[in-house]
Short mmCIF file of C-alpha atoms in Angstrom, two decimals:
data_model
loop_
_atom_site.label_atom_id
_atom_site.label_comp_id
_atom_site.label_asym_id
_atom_site.label_seq_id
_atom_site.Cartn_x
_atom_site.Cartn_y
_atom_site.Cartn_z
CA MET A 227 148.90 50.20 42.45
CA ASN A 228 150.55 52.52 44.65
CA GLN A 229 151.10 52.26 48.49
CA PHE A 230 149.98 55.11 50.77
CA GLU A 231 150.26 55.74 54.45
CA ALA A 232 147.37 57.47 56.38
CA LYS A 233 147.74 58.88 59.98
CA VAL A 234 144.27 59.55 61.15
CA SER A 235 143.56 61.68 64.19
CA ILE A 236 140.12 61.38 65.86
CA ARG A 237 139.17 64.12 68.46
CA LEU A 238 136.28 64.63 70.59
CA ARG A 239 134.69 67.92 69.47
CA PRO A 240 135.57 70.88 71.62
CA SER A 241 132.02 71.08 72.78
CA VAL A 242 132.24 67.60 74.25
CA LEU A 243 133.56 67.05 77.69
CA ASP A 244 136.64 64.78 77.75
CA PRO A 245 136.50 63.36 81.37
CA ALA A 246 139.56 60.98 80.52
CA GLY A 247 141.55 64.24 79.56
CA GLU A 248 140.54 65.94 82.71
CA ALA A 249 142.01 62.97 84.60
CA ILE A 250 145.45 62.97 82.84
CA LYS A 251 145.45 66.73 83.05
CA SER A 252 145.14 66.44 86.84
CA ALA A 253 147.90 63.66 87.16
CA ALA A 254 150.20 66.04 84.85
CA THR A 255 149.75 68.74 87.36
CA LYS A 256 150.58 66.36 90.25
CA LEU A 257 153.77 65.28 88.43
CA GLY A 258 154.62 68.99 88.72
CA VAL A 259 154.15 70.27 85.34
CA GLN A 260 152.32 73.69 85.70
CA GLY A 261 150.71 75.75 83.23
CA ILE A 262 148.65 73.14 81.35
CA ASN A 263 145.58 74.92 80.22
CA SER A 264 143.95 72.11 78.48
CA LEU A 265 144.55 68.37 77.75
CA ARG A 266 142.27 66.28 75.70
CA ILE A 267 142.81 62.72 74.37
CA GLY A 268 142.06 61.58 70.92
CA LYS A 269 142.76 58.36 68.81
CA LEU A 270 145.58 57.90 66.14
CA ILE A 271 144.82 55.20 63.52
CA GLU A 272 147.70 54.36 61.00
CA VAL A 273 146.39 53.06 57.65
CA ASN A 274 148.40 51.48 55.08
CA LEU A 275 146.44 51.22 51.84
CA GLU A 276 146.74 50.53 48.09
CA ALA A 277 145.26 53.11 45.56
CA LYS A 278 145.92 54.03 41.81
CA GLU A 279 146.79 57.53 42.83
CA GLU A 280 146.46 59.85 45.56
CA LYS A 281 142.85 61.05 44.89
CA GLU A 282 141.60 57.47 45.38
CA ALA A 283 143.51 56.98 48.62
CA LYS A 284 142.19 60.09 49.78
CA GLU A 285 138.60 59.08 49.05
CA LYS A 286 139.21 55.81 50.62
CA ILE A 287 140.28 57.47 53.85
CA GLU A 288 137.68 60.07 53.80
CA LEU A 289 135.02 57.38 53.72
CA LEU A 290 136.64 55.40 56.45
CA CYS A 291 136.88 58.39 58.71
CA ASP A 292 133.26 59.66 57.75
CA ARG A 293 131.60 56.25 58.31
CA LEU A 294 133.64 54.28 60.59
CA PHE A 295 136.60 55.93 62.40
CA ALA A 296 134.87 59.00 63.73
CA ASN A 297 131.19 59.52 64.94
CA LYS A 298 130.71 63.07 63.62
CA VAL A 299 128.15 63.76 66.46
CA ILE A 300 130.97 63.99 68.92
CA GLU A 301 134.13 63.76 67.18
CA ASP A 302 136.04 65.52 64.63
CA PHE A 303 138.96 63.92 62.34
CA ASP A 304 141.86 64.95 60.38
CA TYR A 305 144.50 63.09 58.57
CA ASP A 306 148.02 63.14 56.84
CA LEU A 307 148.25 61.19 53.65
CA LYS A 308 151.40 60.22 51.72
CA GLU A 309 152.64 57.98 49.27
CA VAL A 310 155.14 55.52 50.24
CA ASN A 311 158.04 54.72 48.16
CA GLU A 312 159.26 51.19 48.46
CA MET B 170 99.55 37.03 70.29
CA SER B 171 100.75 33.42 71.14
CA ASN B 172 102.65 33.12 68.21
CA PHE B 173 104.13 36.80 68.51
CA THR B 174 107.92 36.38 68.51
CA VAL B 175 110.51 38.72 69.85
CA GLY B 176 113.77 38.74 68.27
CA ILE B 177 116.80 38.94 70.57
CA VAL B 178 120.02 39.87 68.86
CA VAL B 179 123.34 38.40 69.78
CA PHE B 180 126.45 40.08 68.93
CA PRO B 181 129.90 38.78 69.93
CA GLY B 182 130.15 40.28 73.14
CA SER B 183 126.39 40.78 73.86
CA ASN B 184 126.08 39.94 77.71
CA CYS B 185 122.36 40.85 78.47
CA ASP B 186 120.84 38.65 75.72
CA ARG B 187 120.15 35.88 78.50
CA ASP B 188 118.72 38.55 80.90
CA MET B 189 116.18 39.46 78.06
CA PHE B 190 115.36 35.88 77.38
CA TRP B 191 114.72 35.31 81.06
CA ALA B 192 112.53 38.38 81.20
CA LEU B 193 110.65 37.86 78.22
CA GLU B 194 110.01 34.07 78.40
CA GLY B 195 110.49 33.46 82.00
CA CYS B 196 108.66 36.29 83.58
CA LEU B 197 106.23 37.49 80.94
CA GLY B 198 105.60 34.27 78.84
CA ILE B 199 106.69 35.98 75.50
CA LYS B 200 108.10 33.76 72.88
CA THR B 201 111.75 34.77 71.71
CA LYS B 202 114.25 33.72 69.21
CA PHE B 203 117.81 34.38 69.29
CA ILE B 204 119.34 35.84 66.33
CA TRP B 205 123.07 35.72 65.38
CA HIS B 206 124.34 39.01 64.14
CA GLU B 207 125.58 37.52 61.03
CA SER B 208 121.97 36.80 60.03
CA SER B 209 120.12 39.16 57.85
CA ASP B 210 117.11 37.20 57.81
CA ILE B 211 114.57 38.65 60.36
CA SER B 212 111.53 37.97 58.77
CA GLY B 213 110.39 35.62 61.16
CA VAL B 214 110.22 37.98 64.18
CA ASP B 215 107.57 40.50 65.07
CA SER B 216 109.94 42.82 66.95
CA ILE B 217 113.48 43.19 67.88
CA VAL B 218 115.58 43.67 70.94
CA LEU B 219 119.18 44.86 70.68
CA PRO B 220 120.53 43.81 74.16
CA GLY B 221 123.32 45.18 76.23
CA GLY B 222 126.80 44.07 76.24
CA PHE B 223 130.05 45.01 74.51
CA SER B 224 129.50 44.20 70.92
CA TYR B 225 132.56 43.21 68.90
CA GLY B 226 134.39 44.24 71.87
CA ASP B 227 133.45 47.85 71.62
CA TYR B 228 137.04 48.72 70.74
CA LEU B 229 136.63 51.54 68.37
CA ARG B 230 133.56 53.23 70.06
CA CYS B 231 130.51 51.43 71.82
CA GLY B 232 128.26 50.10 68.91
CA ALA B 233 130.47 51.42 66.20
CA VAL B 234 131.24 47.98 64.66
CA ALA B 235 127.82 46.44 65.32
CA ARG B 236 126.27 48.81 62.74
CA PHE B 237 128.07 47.05 59.95
CA SER B 238 126.57 43.56 60.65
CA PRO B 239 124.45 41.93 58.30
CA LEU B 240 121.56 42.22 60.84
CA LEU B 241 121.88 45.96 61.05
CA ASN B 242 121.49 46.12 57.22
CA SER B 243 118.30 44.43 57.56
CA LEU B 244 116.83 46.63 60.37
CA ASP B 245 116.22 49.84 58.28
CA ASP B 246 113.36 47.77 56.19
CA PHE B 247 112.36 46.14 59.41
CA VAL B 248 111.82 49.68 61.15
CA LYS B 249 110.04 51.13 57.89
CA THR B 250 107.36 48.39 58.46
CA GLY B 251 106.37 50.02 61.85
CA ARG B 252 107.63 46.81 63.90
CA ARG B 253 109.20 47.84 67.10
CA VAL B 254 112.66 47.88 68.12
CA ILE B 255 114.21 48.38 71.36
CA GLY B 256 117.82 49.05 72.13
CA ILE B 257 119.25 48.80 75.50
CA CYS B 258 122.62 50.15 76.80
CA ASN B 259 124.92 48.64 74.11
CA GLY B 260 121.91 48.47 71.95
CA PHE B 261 120.91 52.06 72.41
CA GLN B 262 124.74 52.80 71.57
CA ILE B 263 124.18 50.92 68.36
CA LEU B 264 121.04 52.74 67.40
CA THR B 265 122.71 56.06 67.55
CA GLU B 266 125.77 54.90 65.81
CA SER B 267 123.72 53.43 62.94
CA GLY B 268 121.62 56.61 62.89
CA PHE B 269 118.13 54.98 63.78
CA LEU B 270 118.29 57.56 66.74
CA PRO B 271 119.92 60.96 67.02
CA GLY B 272 122.74 61.81 69.61
CA ALA B 273 125.89 59.74 70.65
CA LEU B 274 126.84 57.88 73.79
CA THR B 275 130.17 58.48 75.20
CA THR B 276 132.35 58.02 78.44
CA ASN B 277 130.49 58.96 81.76
CA LYS B 278 131.45 62.24 83.23
CA ASN B 279 133.02 60.83 86.44
CA LEU B 280 134.73 57.98 84.36
CA ASP B 281 132.89 55.55 86.96
CA PHE B 282 131.15 52.30 85.66
CA ILE B 283 127.86 53.08 87.24
CA CYS B 284 125.88 50.04 88.25
CA LYS B 285 122.68 51.18 90.40
CA ASP B 286 118.94 51.84 90.44
CA CYS B 287 117.89 55.13 88.94
CA GLU B 288 114.84 57.33 89.35
CA LEU B 289 113.54 58.07 85.86
CA GLU B 290 110.82 60.76 84.65
CA ILE B 291 108.69 59.49 81.58
CA ILE B 292 108.39 62.40 79.28
CA SER B 293 107.03 61.24 76.03
CA SER B 294 104.07 58.68 75.56
CA LYS B 295 105.05 58.45 71.82
CA GLY B 296 104.95 54.76 70.82
CA SER B 297 103.39 53.90 74.15
CA TRP B 298 106.54 52.54 75.51
CA PHE B 299 105.98 53.51 79.02
CA ASN B 300 102.90 53.33 81.50
CA SER B 301 101.41 56.79 81.28
CA SER B 302 99.77 56.40 84.59
CA ASN B 303 103.09 56.42 86.09
CA ASN B 304 105.28 59.86 85.95
CA LYS B 305 108.34 58.02 87.35
CA ILE B 306 109.93 54.54 87.14
CA ASN B 307 112.87 53.04 88.76
CA LEU B 308 115.36 50.99 86.47
CA PRO B 309 118.77 49.83 87.09
CA ILE B 310 121.70 51.12 84.92
CA ALA B 311 125.01 49.53 84.35
CA HIS B 312 127.51 51.45 82.17
CA GLY B 313 130.67 53.20 81.71
CA GLU B 314 129.94 54.83 78.52
CA GLY B 315 126.11 55.96 78.85
CA ARG B 316 126.58 59.80 78.74
CA TYR B 317 124.11 60.90 76.08
CA PHE B 318 125.26 63.58 74.16
CA CYS B 319 123.26 66.07 71.86
CA ASP B 320 123.83 69.58 70.80
CA GLU B 321 121.18 72.31 71.30
CA ASP B 322 119.76 71.97 67.91
CA THR B 323 119.31 68.26 68.31
CA PHE B 324 117.85 68.81 71.71
CA LYS B 325 115.32 71.16 70.25
CA GLU B 326 114.41 68.75 67.47
CA LEU B 327 114.02 66.07 70.11
CA SER B 328 111.84 68.41 72.35
CA ASP B 329 109.63 69.71 69.45
CA ASN B 330 108.98 66.40 68.22
CA ASP B 331 108.22 64.91 71.74
CA LEU B 332 111.16 62.19 71.21
CA ILE B 333 112.73 62.20 74.66
CA ALA B 334 111.58 59.07 76.27
CA LEU B 335 113.03 59.37 79.78
CA ARG B 336 115.05 61.69 81.80
CA TYR B 337 117.12 61.15 84.80
CA LEU B 338 116.02 62.64 87.91
CA ASN B 339 119.63 62.50 89.27
CA ASN B 340 121.68 62.70 86.39
CA PRO B 341 124.58 59.96 87.19
CA ASN B 342 126.58 60.17 83.97
CA GLY B 343 126.59 63.64 82.90
CA SER B 344 124.01 63.10 80.06
CA SER B 345 123.10 66.13 78.05
CA TYR B 346 119.64 67.57 79.37
CA ASP B 347 119.45 64.55 81.75
CA ILE B 348 118.28 62.26 78.84
CA ALA B 349 118.11 58.60 79.55
CA GLY B 350 116.37 57.38 76.49
CA VAL B 351 115.11 58.55 73.15
CA ILE B 352 112.56 57.42 70.55
CA ASN B 353 112.38 57.96 66.65
CA LYS B 354 109.95 59.98 64.81
CA GLY B 355 107.83 56.95 63.95
CA GLY B 356 107.58 55.84 67.70
CA ASN B 357 108.61 52.23 66.77
CA VAL B 358 112.18 52.56 67.93
CA LEU B 359 113.23 53.17 71.41
CA GLY B 360 116.85 53.31 72.86
CA LEU B 361 117.67 53.68 76.47
CA MET B 362 120.59 53.05 78.85
CA PRO B 363 118.56 51.73 81.84
CA HIS B 364 117.79 47.96 81.80
CA PRO B 365 113.87 47.11 81.92
CA GLU B 366 114.76 43.52 81.50
CA ARG B 367 116.56 43.74 85.07
CA ALA B 368 113.33 44.97 86.45
CA CYS B 369 110.79 42.22 85.74
CA ASP B 370 110.51 40.51 89.04
CA ASN B 371 109.67 42.01 92.35
CA ASN B 372 112.08 39.78 93.98
CA ILE B 373 115.03 40.95 92.24
CA GLY B 374 115.11 44.64 90.99
CA GLY B 375 111.56 45.37 90.80
CA ASN B 376 109.00 45.41 88.08
CA ASP B 377 108.98 48.74 86.40
CA GLY B 378 110.43 47.20 83.24
CA ILE B 379 107.47 45.00 82.62
CA PHE B 380 105.34 47.42 80.92
CA THR B 381 108.06 48.52 78.44
CA LEU B 382 108.83 44.84 77.41
CA LYS B 383 105.07 44.04 77.09
CA SER B 384 104.77 46.92 74.86
CA LEU B 385 106.90 45.04 72.36
CA ILE B 386 103.97 42.80 71.56
CA GLU B 387 100.95 44.76 72.80
CA PHE B 388 101.26 47.85 70.81
CA SER B 389 102.93 46.37 67.64
#
């Protein structure tokens, strides 16, 4: 078995209002940082997993994203996957 | 009728299960049975309540983890038999997460946890969940993540099939199209953010929730 590391990003879909992002955007402006056009909050999920090969690792991550990590009604996901050499 | 039993599902983090017990048994004299989320045996109950709360801590998303409980695996067959299921608040979130109802629930537009009475318009008579002689009812809401979201296509499908149960008259949380509750096509699954179990006694919160809870047994 090989070791893989995935970094999964979950984001609210662009059409879904992100009130928490709006609140942080407001605070960022109050900090004095100008020119912020948009600010949206997502989730980062880091997974270490075992798989025979990259294809299998990808299938596992896709399943996790599709069925558990993201709700595709309101969220999109993408991920980076790499093999970890010990 | 007297043997009719309503199953109240208890997840770790449920907190309206006792309210529901009080409303059904104490106010309405309906027999109930608590069902632990790890049980997949729901053969002994005639209808099911998924109560409010914070199932499994709601850490990933509200209701996202609950959908993988053994009980939820059994719910599909239960629903297919036509028996009634109501999901309230966190229960509604679980029903959308698990695909029994369309749409999703997410953070309130103003980020507040809102706890207040809401005036609601009854839209659909499908499933006879609400007293059709009333156009409007008052029920309390109590949620931080109760903003119902659906896209235009889903809204059209909901409208065309008469699946919108309730709409807020003064949308408190930014829900799409003011939607407060939806019904499945079969009419036997209702999900709503307002709490009918907190409106079953005139002394505390009114009685506009009684019809909906009684409908668990009367229209099954």
